[in-house]
Amino acid sequence: MAKQEDVFKTIIAHAKEYGFVFQSSEIYDGLSAVYDYGQNGVELKNNIKRYWWEAMTMLHDNIVGIDSAIFMHPTIWKASGHVDAFNDPLIDNKDSKKRYRADVLIEDEIAKFDEKINKEVAKAAKRFGESFDEAMFRQTNPRVLEHQRKRDELHTRFSEAMNANDLADLKQIILDYEIVDPISGTRNWTDVRQFNLMFKTEMGSTADGAMDVYLRPETAQGIFVNYLNVQKTGRMRLPFGIAQIGKAFRNEIVARQFIFRMREFEQMEMQFFVRPGEELKWFDFWRQTRLSWHKNLGLGDTKYRFHDHEKLAHYANAATDIEFEMPFGFKEVEGIHSRTNFDLSQHEKFSGKKIQYFDPELNESYVPYVIETSIGVDRMFLSVFCSCYEDQDLGNGDHRAVLHFPAPIAPVKCAVLPLVKKDGLPEKAREIQHRLRFDFTCQYDEKDSIGKRYRRQDAIGTPYCITIDHQTLEDGTVTLRERDSMEQKRLSVDEVEKILSEKVSLNSLLKQLVVK
Ligand code: GAP
């Protein structure tokens, strides 16, 4: 098994063991691709959401927030294109009775060619040592060239079938390349069918004439259909944005990689309405602004990359993803799209209401263009969690599991620990905790040795531990232990409070964002 897979398994186990993420309905054997956030997970998640919300709505005069309902009029999903086109091509294996995404099966096959090429390169690099010229090897080695030729052939055929929506050819590719079901090992496949990812339910009793409604697959449409309400009641002038955080639901066929692909998840979306013709300028602005927001967390600049889309949706004129290096490779965390005036125009058409902006400078009305920034809360959580986790070797056979969360988003900001459970130390510790808890998420712990308690706080990523000992009773000073360096300093409670205010407040993170 690859080492990274082991690391990911350890991280998932840690997330469960320390109250961050639980499988949903676990005592009933779980519900696939649905997860619950535990006592520490919910704090981390809320802090991530606050960081996004405040960066959007407090640092931009022209961005306001809304909270629209999950249920919306079903025609909205017809107008947005989700009823007709929010599909994945699925295929079933008749022996294992398992369902797969046909495109994912083929993409996995393409990845096998890449693996073969990489293996050849790695072998040669070992053989030739320092004199190895990788570029030259890739261009000339007959085996590499043959793998590359087969890969490109498959890739071209696959892209053509996907673009043409040719389901019969997708099946034929699976048969021609002898792709087997990973479980049954057989090639006993059904035809490929389109599968709509929206969850459908009914609203109202049947006697009244029930109406089919959908659980929203994105929060964005709640913003589009409220464009007029917000623009008029907020007297907003272009350019302006509407931000929203909320649940979204997709009946994903292939749900894997823990909370990376879920059936119920949360999005943080912002639609920025601009004058037609200015959208690409704003697209560049948001591309950079969003990357700065990510990098500001200090998880490591090299962990991010843009993936610009070559093939654009028919309504988009620019699109990029911000990808983060997860333990299973670079993966999309956020999408930034220039969506033209597609959505608002569609809603104009389907609702029959005029959705336009009167531009006083141009003295004309038009349907605004839109730049969308859309980030998954759960994927953001996963990227923070994975990159902050460390099984740290402390020498002499000692090690600790530590989460190096950026202090302002850590679930618990400080722990107050009496050195021993007697001599009035617990009472003094409680007094200090009660003073700090108005400003900081603060835990009190008196069980086990102080070393064990430090480890417990490291494992949930608490940036500071405050230890109360006998000297505290004499002169009021405490020991402040910092999580990453494990350094300890003797300070007064006033000094501790000052350090905490500087280091763990969300404001410090937001201020850095403006300075950068
Ligand atoms: N309104 C645009 C939109 O929804 P998307 O690329 O489909 O675009 C945006 O989704 C973000 O939502 C993704 O970048 C990802 O972070 C998150 N996301 C999408 N599907 C998800 C899923 N099944 N589980 C978890 N997060 C998901």
Coordinates of C-alpha atoms and ligand atoms in Angstrom, one line a residue:
M1 CA 0.0 0.0 0.0
A2 CA 1.3 3.4 -0.9
K3 CA 2.6 5.5 2.1
Q4 CA 0.2 8.4 1.4
E5 CA -2.7 6.0 1.7
D6 CA -1.5 5.0 5.1
V7 CA -1.1 8.6 6.1
F8 CA -4.7 9.3 5.0
K9 CA -6.0 6.4 6.9
T10 CA -4.2 7.6 10.1
I11 CA -5.7 11.1 9.6
I12 CA -9.2 9.7 9.2
A13 CA -8.8 7.6 12.4
H14 CA -7.5 10.7 14.2
A15 CA -10.5 12.8 13.1
K16 CA -12.8 10.2 14.6
E17 CA -10.8 9.5 17.8
Y18 CA -10.6 13.2 18.7
G19 CA -14.2 14.2 18.0
F20 CA -13.8 15.9 14.7
V21 CA -15.7 13.8 12.1
F22 CA -17.9 10.7 12.6
Q23 CA -19.6 8.5 10.1
S24 CA -23.3 9.4 10.0
S25 CA -25.7 6.9 11.7
E26 CA -22.7 4.9 12.8
I27 CA -24.6 2.7 15.3
Y28 CA -26.8 1.6 12.3
D29 CA -23.7 0.8 10.3
G30 CA -23.4 4.2 8.7
L31 CA -24.9 6.0 5.7
S32 CA -22.6 6.1 2.7
A33 CA -20.9 9.5 2.0
V34 CA -22.7 11.3 4.8
Y35 CA -20.7 12.5 7.8
D36 CA -21.3 14.2 11.2
Y37 CA -19.0 16.8 12.7
G38 CA -18.1 16.2 16.4
Q39 CA -17.4 18.5 19.3
N40 CA -14.1 19.7 17.9
G41 CA -15.0 19.4 14.2
V42 CA -17.9 21.8 14.5
E43 CA -15.7 24.4 16.1
L44 CA -13.1 24.1 13.4
K45 CA -15.8 24.2 10.7
N46 CA -17.5 27.2 12.3
N47 CA -14.1 29.0 12.4
I48 CA -13.4 28.3 8.7
K49 CA -16.9 29.6 7.9
R50 CA -16.3 32.8 10.0
Y51 CA -13.0 33.4 8.3
W52 CA -14.7 33.2 4.9
W53 CA -17.8 35.1 5.9
E54 CA -16.0 38.0 7.5
A55 CA -13.4 38.2 4.7
M56 CA -16.3 38.5 2.2
T57 CA -18.8 40.7 4.0
M58 CA -16.7 42.8 6.4
L59 CA -13.7 43.4 4.2
H60 CA -15.7 44.4 1.1
D61 CA -18.1 47.3 1.4
N62 CA -20.0 46.0 -1.6
I63 CA -20.6 42.4 -0.5
V64 CA -23.6 41.4 1.6
G65 CA -24.8 38.1 2.8
I66 CA -28.1 36.2 2.6
D67 CA -29.4 32.9 3.9
S68 CA -31.9 31.4 1.3
A69 CA -34.1 28.3 1.8
I70 CA -32.9 24.9 0.7
F71 CA -36.3 24.2 -0.9
M72 CA -37.0 26.4 -3.9
H73 CA -39.5 26.5 -6.7
P74 CA -38.8 23.5 -9.0
T75 CA -38.8 25.7 -12.1
I76 CA -35.6 27.3 -10.8
W77 CA -33.8 24.0 -11.5
K78 CA -35.3 23.8 -14.9
A79 CA -34.0 27.4 -15.6
S80 CA -30.6 26.7 -14.2
G81 CA -30.2 23.6 -16.4
H82 CA -29.9 21.2 -13.5
V83 CA -33.0 19.2 -14.3
D84 CA -31.8 18.4 -17.9
A85 CA -28.0 18.4 -17.5
F86 CA -26.8 17.8 -13.9
N87 CA -26.0 14.2 -14.8
D88 CA -23.3 11.7 -14.4
P89 CA -22.9 8.7 -16.7
L90 CA -23.4 5.5 -14.6
I91 CA -22.9 1.9 -15.3
D92 CA -23.7 -1.2 -13.2
N93 CA -21.8 -4.4 -12.9
K94 CA -24.3 -7.3 -13.1
D95 CA -22.2 -9.6 -10.9
S96 CA -21.2 -7.4 -8.0
K97 CA -24.4 -5.3 -8.4
K98 CA -22.2 -2.3 -7.8
R99 CA -22.7 1.0 -9.5
Y100 CA -19.9 3.1 -11.0
R101 CA -19.4 6.3 -12.9
A102 CA -18.4 5.3 -16.4
D103 CA -16.2 8.4 -16.8
V104 CA -14.4 7.6 -13.5
L105 CA -13.7 4.0 -14.6
I106 CA -12.1 5.3 -17.8
E107 CA -10.2 8.0 -16.0
D108 CA -8.8 5.4 -13.7
E109 CA -7.7 3.4 -16.8
I110 CA -6.0 6.5 -18.2
A111 CA -4.2 7.0 -14.8
K112 CA -2.9 3.4 -15.1
F113 CA -0.9 4.4 -18.3
D114 CA 0.5 7.4 -16.3
E115 CA 1.5 5.1 -13.5
K116 CA 3.3 2.8 -16.0
I117 CA 5.2 5.8 -17.5
N118 CA 6.1 7.0 -14.1
K119 CA 7.4 3.6 -13.1
E120 CA 9.6 3.5 -16.2
V121 CA 11.0 6.9 -15.4
A122 CA 11.6 6.0 -11.7
K123 CA 13.4 2.8 -12.7
A124 CA 15.6 4.7 -15.2
A125 CA 16.4 7.5 -12.7
K126 CA 17.6 4.9 -10.3
R127 CA 19.7 3.1 -13.0
F128 CA 21.4 6.3 -14.4
G129 CA 21.7 8.3 -11.2
E130 CA 22.7 11.9 -11.4
S131 CA 23.3 11.9 -15.1
F132 CA 19.7 11.0 -15.8
D133 CA 18.0 13.4 -18.3
E134 CA 14.2 12.8 -17.6
A135 CA 12.9 15.0 -20.4
M136 CA 15.1 13.2 -22.9
F137 CA 14.1 9.8 -21.5
R138 CA 10.4 10.6 -21.8
Q139 CA 10.9 11.7 -25.4
T140 CA 12.9 8.7 -26.6
N141 CA 12.3 5.6 -24.6
P142 CA 10.3 3.2 -26.8
R143 CA 8.3 1.7 -23.9
V144 CA 7.4 5.2 -22.5
L145 CA 6.4 6.4 -26.0
E146 CA 4.2 3.3 -26.5
H147 CA 2.4 3.9 -23.2
Q148 CA 2.0 7.5 -24.0
R149 CA 0.6 6.8 -27.4
K150 CA -2.0 4.4 -25.9
R151 CA -2.8 6.9 -23.2
D152 CA -3.4 9.7 -25.7
E153 CA -5.5 7.5 -27.9
L154 CA -7.8 6.6 -25.0
H155 CA -7.9 10.1 -23.7
T156 CA -8.9 11.5 -27.1
R157 CA -11.6 8.9 -27.6
F158 CA -12.9 9.5 -24.0
S159 CA -13.0 13.3 -24.5
E160 CA -14.9 12.9 -27.7
A161 CA -17.5 10.5 -26.2
M162 CA -18.0 12.8 -23.2
N163 CA -18.3 16.0 -25.3
A164 CA -20.8 14.3 -27.7
N165 CA -22.6 12.8 -24.7
D166 CA -22.2 9.4 -26.5
L167 CA -23.2 6.9 -23.8
A168 CA -22.9 3.9 -26.2
D169 CA -19.3 4.8 -26.9
L170 CA -18.5 5.2 -23.3
K171 CA -19.6 1.6 -22.8
Q172 CA -17.7 0.5 -25.9
I173 CA -14.5 2.1 -24.5
I174 CA -15.0 0.1 -21.2
L175 CA -15.4 -3.1 -23.2
D176 CA -12.6 -2.4 -25.7
Y177 CA -10.1 -1.6 -22.9
E178 CA -11.3 -4.7 -20.9
I179 CA -12.0 -2.6 -17.8
V180 CA -13.1 -5.0 -15.0
D181 CA -15.2 -4.3 -11.9
P182 CA -12.7 -3.9 -9.1
I183 CA -14.9 -6.1 -6.8
S184 CA -16.2 -9.0 -9.0
G185 CA -13.3 -8.8 -11.5
T186 CA -15.8 -9.4 -14.3
R187 CA -16.7 -7.4 -17.5
N188 CA -20.4 -8.1 -17.2
W189 CA -21.6 -4.5 -17.6
T190 CA -25.0 -2.9 -18.1
D191 CA -25.4 -0.1 -20.6
V192 CA -24.3 3.4 -19.6
R193 CA -27.2 5.6 -18.5
Q194 CA -27.5 9.3 -17.4
F195 CA -28.1 9.7 -13.7
N196 CA -29.4 13.0 -12.4
L197 CA -27.6 14.0 -9.2
M198 CA -30.4 15.9 -7.6
F199 CA -32.4 14.5 -4.7
K200 CA -36.1 14.8 -5.3
T201 CA -38.9 14.8 -2.7
E202 CA -42.5 16.0 -2.5
M203 CA -43.9 19.1 -0.9
G204 CA -47.5 19.2 0.3
S205 CA -50.0 16.4 0.8
T206 CA -51.2 14.4 -2.3
A207 CA -54.8 15.6 -1.7
D208 CA -53.6 19.1 -2.3
G209 CA -51.7 18.1 -5.3
A210 CA -48.1 17.5 -4.2
M211 CA -45.3 19.2 -5.9
D212 CA -42.0 17.6 -6.8
V213 CA -39.2 19.7 -5.2
Y214 CA -35.4 19.2 -5.1
L215 CA -32.9 19.5 -2.3
R216 CA -30.6 22.2 -3.8
P217 CA -27.4 20.9 -5.4
E218 CA -25.7 24.3 -5.0
T219 CA -26.5 27.4 -3.0
A220 CA -25.8 29.7 -5.9
Q221 CA -29.4 29.7 -7.4
G222 CA -30.7 31.0 -4.1
I223 CA -28.5 34.0 -4.7
F224 CA -29.6 34.5 -8.3
V225 CA -33.3 34.4 -7.6
N226 CA -32.8 37.0 -4.8
Y227 CA -30.7 39.3 -6.9
L228 CA -33.5 41.8 -7.4
N229 CA -34.6 41.7 -3.7
V230 CA -31.1 42.4 -2.5
Q231 CA -30.2 45.0 -5.1
K232 CA -33.4 47.0 -4.5
T233 CA -33.7 46.7 -0.7
G234 CA -29.9 47.3 -0.2
R235 CA -29.8 50.0 -2.9
M236 CA -26.8 48.2 -4.2
R237 CA -24.8 49.6 -7.2
L238 CA -22.8 47.5 -9.5
P239 CA -20.3 46.0 -9.0
F240 CA -21.6 44.2 -5.9
G241 CA -21.7 40.7 -4.5
I242 CA -24.0 38.4 -2.5
A243 CA -22.5 35.8 -0.3
Q244 CA -24.1 32.7 1.2
I245 CA -23.1 29.7 3.3
G246 CA -25.3 26.7 3.3
K247 CA -26.0 23.0 2.7
A248 CA -26.1 21.4 -0.7
F249 CA -27.0 17.9 -1.7
R250 CA -25.9 15.7 -4.5
N251 CA -26.6 12.0 -5.0
E252 CA -23.0 11.3 -5.9
I253 CA -22.6 7.8 -7.6
V254 CA -19.0 7.5 -6.6
A255 CA -18.5 8.8 -3.1
R256 CA -15.0 8.3 -1.8
Q257 CA -12.0 9.9 0.0
F258 CA -13.8 10.6 3.2
I259 CA -15.4 14.1 3.4
F260 CA -14.0 15.0 0.0
R261 CA -17.1 13.9 -1.9
M262 CA -20.2 13.8 0.1
R263 CA -23.9 13.5 -0.6
E264 CA -24.7 16.2 1.9
F265 CA -22.1 19.0 2.1
E266 CA -21.8 22.7 2.7
Q267 CA -20.8 25.4 0.3
M268 CA -19.6 29.0 0.7
E269 CA -20.6 30.8 -2.5
M270 CA -20.4 34.4 -3.6
Q271 CA -21.9 35.8 -6.8
F272 CA -20.3 39.1 -7.9
F273 CA -22.5 41.1 -10.3
V274 CA -20.6 43.3 -12.8
R275 CA -21.1 45.4 -15.9
P276 CA -21.0 43.4 -19.1
G277 CA -17.6 43.6 -20.7
E278 CA -15.9 44.0 -17.3
E279 CA -16.2 40.4 -16.3
L280 CA -12.7 39.2 -17.2
K281 CA -11.1 42.0 -15.2
W282 CA -13.2 40.9 -12.2
F283 CA -12.5 37.3 -12.9
D284 CA -8.7 38.0 -12.5
F285 CA -9.4 40.0 -9.4
W286 CA -11.3 37.2 -7.7
R287 CA -8.8 34.6 -8.9
Q288 CA -6.0 36.4 -7.0
T289 CA -8.2 37.5 -4.0
R290 CA -9.3 34.0 -3.4
L291 CA -5.8 32.5 -3.6
S292 CA -4.6 35.1 -1.1
W293 CA -7.4 34.1 1.3
H294 CA -6.2 30.5 1.1
K295 CA -2.5 31.3 1.4
N296 CA -3.1 33.7 4.3
L297 CA -3.7 30.6 6.5
G298 CA -0.1 29.7 6.3
L299 CA -0.5 26.1 5.3
G300 CA 2.3 26.4 2.7
D301 CA 2.2 28.3 -0.6
T302 CA 3.4 25.3 -2.6
K303 CA 0.3 23.4 -1.7
Y304 CA -1.9 25.4 -4.0
R305 CA -2.2 25.5 -7.7
F306 CA -4.7 26.9 -10.3
H307 CA -6.3 24.5 -12.7
D308 CA -7.6 26.7 -15.6
H309 CA -10.4 25.0 -17.5
E310 CA -9.7 24.5 -21.2
K311 CA -13.2 23.2 -21.9
L312 CA -15.7 25.7 -20.7
A313 CA -19.4 25.2 -19.9
H314 CA -21.4 26.8 -22.8
Y315 CA -22.4 29.8 -20.6
A316 CA -18.9 30.5 -19.1
N317 CA -16.2 32.6 -20.6
A318 CA -13.5 31.8 -18.0
A319 CA -13.1 29.2 -15.3
T320 CA -10.4 28.0 -12.9
D321 CA -10.2 25.8 -9.9
I322 CA -8.0 26.3 -6.8
E323 CA -6.5 22.9 -6.1
F324 CA -4.9 21.9 -2.8
E325 CA -2.4 19.1 -2.3
M326 CA -4.3 16.5 -0.4
P327 CA -2.7 13.1 0.7
F328 CA -4.3 11.7 -2.5
G329 CA -3.0 14.4 -4.9
F330 CA -3.9 17.9 -6.0
K331 CA -7.7 18.3 -5.8
E332 CA -10.3 21.0 -6.4
V333 CA -11.3 22.9 -3.3
E334 CA -12.7 26.0 -4.9
G335 CA -14.1 27.0 -8.3
I336 CA -14.0 30.5 -9.8
H337 CA -16.2 31.0 -12.8
S338 CA -17.1 33.8 -15.1
R339 CA -20.7 32.8 -15.8
T340 CA -21.7 35.7 -18.1
N341 CA -25.4 36.6 -17.7
F342 CA -26.6 33.1 -18.2
D343 CA -28.3 32.4 -14.9
L344 CA -30.0 35.8 -14.5
S345 CA -31.2 35.6 -18.2
Q346 CA -32.5 32.1 -17.7
H347 CA -34.5 33.2 -14.6
E348 CA -35.8 36.2 -16.6
K349 CA -37.0 33.9 -19.2
F350 CA -38.5 31.2 -17.0
S351 CA -40.1 33.6 -14.4
G352 CA -41.3 36.2 -16.9
K353 CA -39.9 38.9 -14.5
K354 CA -37.5 41.6 -15.7
I355 CA -34.1 41.0 -13.9
Q356 CA -32.1 44.0 -15.0
Y357 CA -29.9 46.7 -13.5
F358 CA -30.3 50.4 -14.5
D359 CA -26.8 51.7 -14.8
P360 CA -26.9 55.5 -14.0
E361 CA -23.5 56.1 -15.5
L362 CA -24.3 54.5 -18.8
N363 CA -28.0 55.5 -18.6
E364 CA -29.1 52.0 -19.8
S365 CA -30.5 48.8 -18.4
Y366 CA -28.9 45.4 -18.8
V367 CA -28.7 41.9 -17.2
P368 CA -25.5 41.9 -15.1
Y369 CA -22.7 39.5 -15.7
V370 CA -21.5 37.3 -12.8
I371 CA -18.3 36.1 -11.4
E372 CA -18.8 33.2 -9.0
T373 CA -16.5 32.0 -6.2
S374 CA -17.6 28.7 -4.9
I375 CA -15.8 26.7 -2.1
G376 CA -16.7 23.6 -0.3
V377 CA -16.6 24.0 3.5
D378 CA -15.9 20.2 4.0
R379 CA -13.1 20.2 1.4
M380 CA -11.6 23.3 3.1
F381 CA -11.9 21.5 6.4
L382 CA -10.2 18.4 4.9
S383 CA -7.3 20.4 3.4
V384 CA -6.7 22.2 6.7
F385 CA -7.0 19.0 8.7
C386 CA -4.6 16.9 6.5
S387 CA -2.0 19.6 6.1
C388 CA -1.9 20.4 9.9
Y389 CA -1.7 16.8 11.1
E390 CA 1.7 15.5 12.1
D391 CA 2.9 12.4 13.8
Q392 CA 5.9 14.1 15.3
D393 CA 9.1 12.2 16.3
L394 CA 10.3 13.8 19.6
G395 CA 13.4 11.6 19.8
N396 CA 14.2 8.8 22.3
G397 CA 11.3 6.8 20.9
D398 CA 8.8 9.4 22.0
H399 CA 6.3 10.9 19.6
R400 CA 3.2 13.0 19.6
A401 CA 0.2 13.4 17.3
V402 CA -0.3 17.1 16.8
L403 CA -2.6 19.3 14.7
H404 CA -0.7 22.5 13.8
F405 CA -3.9 24.5 13.1
P406 CA -3.5 28.2 12.5
A407 CA -4.3 29.5 16.0
P408 CA -7.4 31.7 14.9
I409 CA -9.2 28.7 13.5
A410 CA -8.2 26.1 16.1
P411 CA -11.3 24.6 17.8
V412 CA -10.0 25.3 21.3
K413 CA -7.8 28.3 21.8
C414 CA -6.4 27.5 25.3
A415 CA -6.6 24.9 28.0
V416 CA -6.3 25.7 31.7
L417 CA -4.6 23.0 33.6
P418 CA -4.0 22.8 37.4
L419 CA -0.7 21.0 38.0
V420 CA -2.2 18.9 40.7
K421 CA -5.8 18.3 41.8
K422 CA -5.3 19.7 45.3
D423 CA -3.9 22.6 47.4
G424 CA -6.4 25.0 45.9
L425 CA -4.9 24.8 42.4
P426 CA -8.2 23.6 40.7
E427 CA -10.0 26.5 42.3
K428 CA -7.4 29.0 41.0
A429 CA -7.5 27.4 37.6
R430 CA -11.3 27.6 37.4
E431 CA -11.0 31.3 38.3
I432 CA -8.6 31.9 35.4
Q433 CA -10.7 29.9 33.0
H434 CA -13.8 31.8 34.0
R435 CA -12.0 35.0 33.2
L436 CA -10.7 33.9 29.8
R437 CA -13.8 32.1 28.5
F438 CA -15.7 35.2 27.5
D439 CA -13.0 35.9 24.9
F440 CA -11.5 32.5 24.0
T441 CA -12.8 28.9 23.6
C442 CA -11.2 27.6 26.7
Q443 CA -11.0 24.0 28.2
Y444 CA -10.4 23.0 31.8
D445 CA -8.7 19.7 32.4
E446 CA -7.4 18.2 35.7
K447 CA -7.3 14.5 34.8
D448 CA -4.0 12.5 34.4
S449 CA -0.4 13.8 34.5
I450 CA 0.4 17.2 33.0
G451 CA 2.3 15.5 30.2
K452 CA -0.7 13.5 29.1
R453 CA -2.9 16.5 29.2
Y454 CA -0.5 18.5 27.0
R455 CA -0.6 15.5 24.5
R456 CA -4.4 15.5 24.5
Q457 CA -4.4 19.3 23.7
D458 CA -1.8 18.8 21.0
A459 CA -4.0 16.1 19.4
I460 CA -6.9 18.5 19.0
G461 CA -4.6 21.4 18.0
T462 CA -5.0 23.7 21.0
P463 CA -2.4 26.5 20.5
Y464 CA -1.8 27.4 24.2
C465 CA -1.9 25.6 27.5
I466 CA -1.9 27.6 30.7
T467 CA -0.6 25.7 33.7
I468 CA -1.4 26.7 37.3
D469 CA 1.0 25.6 40.0
H470 CA 1.9 26.6 43.6
Q471 CA 3.8 29.7 42.5
T472 CA 0.5 30.9 40.9
L473 CA -1.0 31.1 44.4
E474 CA 2.0 33.1 45.6
D475 CA 2.6 35.6 42.8
G476 CA -0.3 35.1 40.3
T477 CA 2.0 34.0 37.4
V478 CA 1.2 30.9 35.3
T479 CA 3.1 28.9 32.7
L480 CA 2.2 29.4 29.1
R481 CA 3.1 26.5 26.8
E482 CA 3.0 27.0 23.1
R483 CA 1.8 24.0 21.0
D484 CA 4.3 23.9 18.1
S485 CA 7.6 24.8 19.9
M486 CA 6.5 23.3 23.2
E487 CA 8.2 26.2 24.8
Q488 CA 7.1 27.3 28.2
K489 CA 7.2 30.9 29.7
R490 CA 6.3 32.2 33.1
L491 CA 3.9 35.1 32.7
S492 CA 1.2 37.0 34.5
V493 CA -2.4 36.3 33.5
D494 CA -2.6 39.8 32.1
E495 CA 0.3 39.0 29.8
V496 CA -1.2 35.7 28.8
E497 CA -4.4 37.4 27.9
K498 CA -2.6 39.9 25.7
I499 CA -0.7 37.2 23.9
L500 CA -3.9 35.2 23.3
S501 CA -5.7 38.3 22.0
E502 CA -3.0 38.9 19.5
K503 CA -2.4 35.3 18.3
V504 CA -5.7 33.6 18.3
S505 CA -8.1 36.3 17.2
L506 CA -9.7 36.0 13.8
N507 CA -9.0 39.8 13.4
S508 CA -5.3 39.2 13.2
L509 CA -5.9 36.8 10.3
L510 CA -8.2 39.2 8.6
K511 CA -5.9 42.2 9.1
Q512 CA -3.0 40.2 7.5
L513 CA -5.3 39.7 4.5
V514 CA -5.8 43.4 4.0
V515 CA -2.1 44.2 4.4
K516 CA -1.1 41.6 1.9
Ligands
GAP1 N1 -22.2 26.9 -7.9 C1 -21.1 26.3 -8.5 C2 -20.8 24.9 -8.0 O1 -21.6 24.4 -7.2 P1 -19.1 23.0 -8.1 O2 -17.7 23.0 -8.7 O3 -20.0 21.9 -8.5 O4 -19.7 24.4 -8.5 C3 -18.3 24.0 -5.9 O5 -19.0 23.0 -6.5 C4 -17.5 23.5 -4.7 O6 -18.3 22.7 -3.9 C5 -16.4 22.5 -5.1 O7 -15.2 23.2 -5.5 C6 -16.2 21.6 -3.9 O8 -15.3 22.3 -3.0 C7 -17.6 21.6 -3.3 N2 -18.3 20.3 -3.6 C8 -18.9 20.0 -4.8 N3 -19.4 18.8 -4.7 C9 -19.1 18.3 -3.5 C10 -19.3 17.0 -2.8 N4 -20.0 16.1 -3.4 N5 -18.8 16.9 -1.6 C11 -18.1 17.9 -1.0 N6 -17.9 19.1 -1.6 C12 -18.3 19.3 -2.8

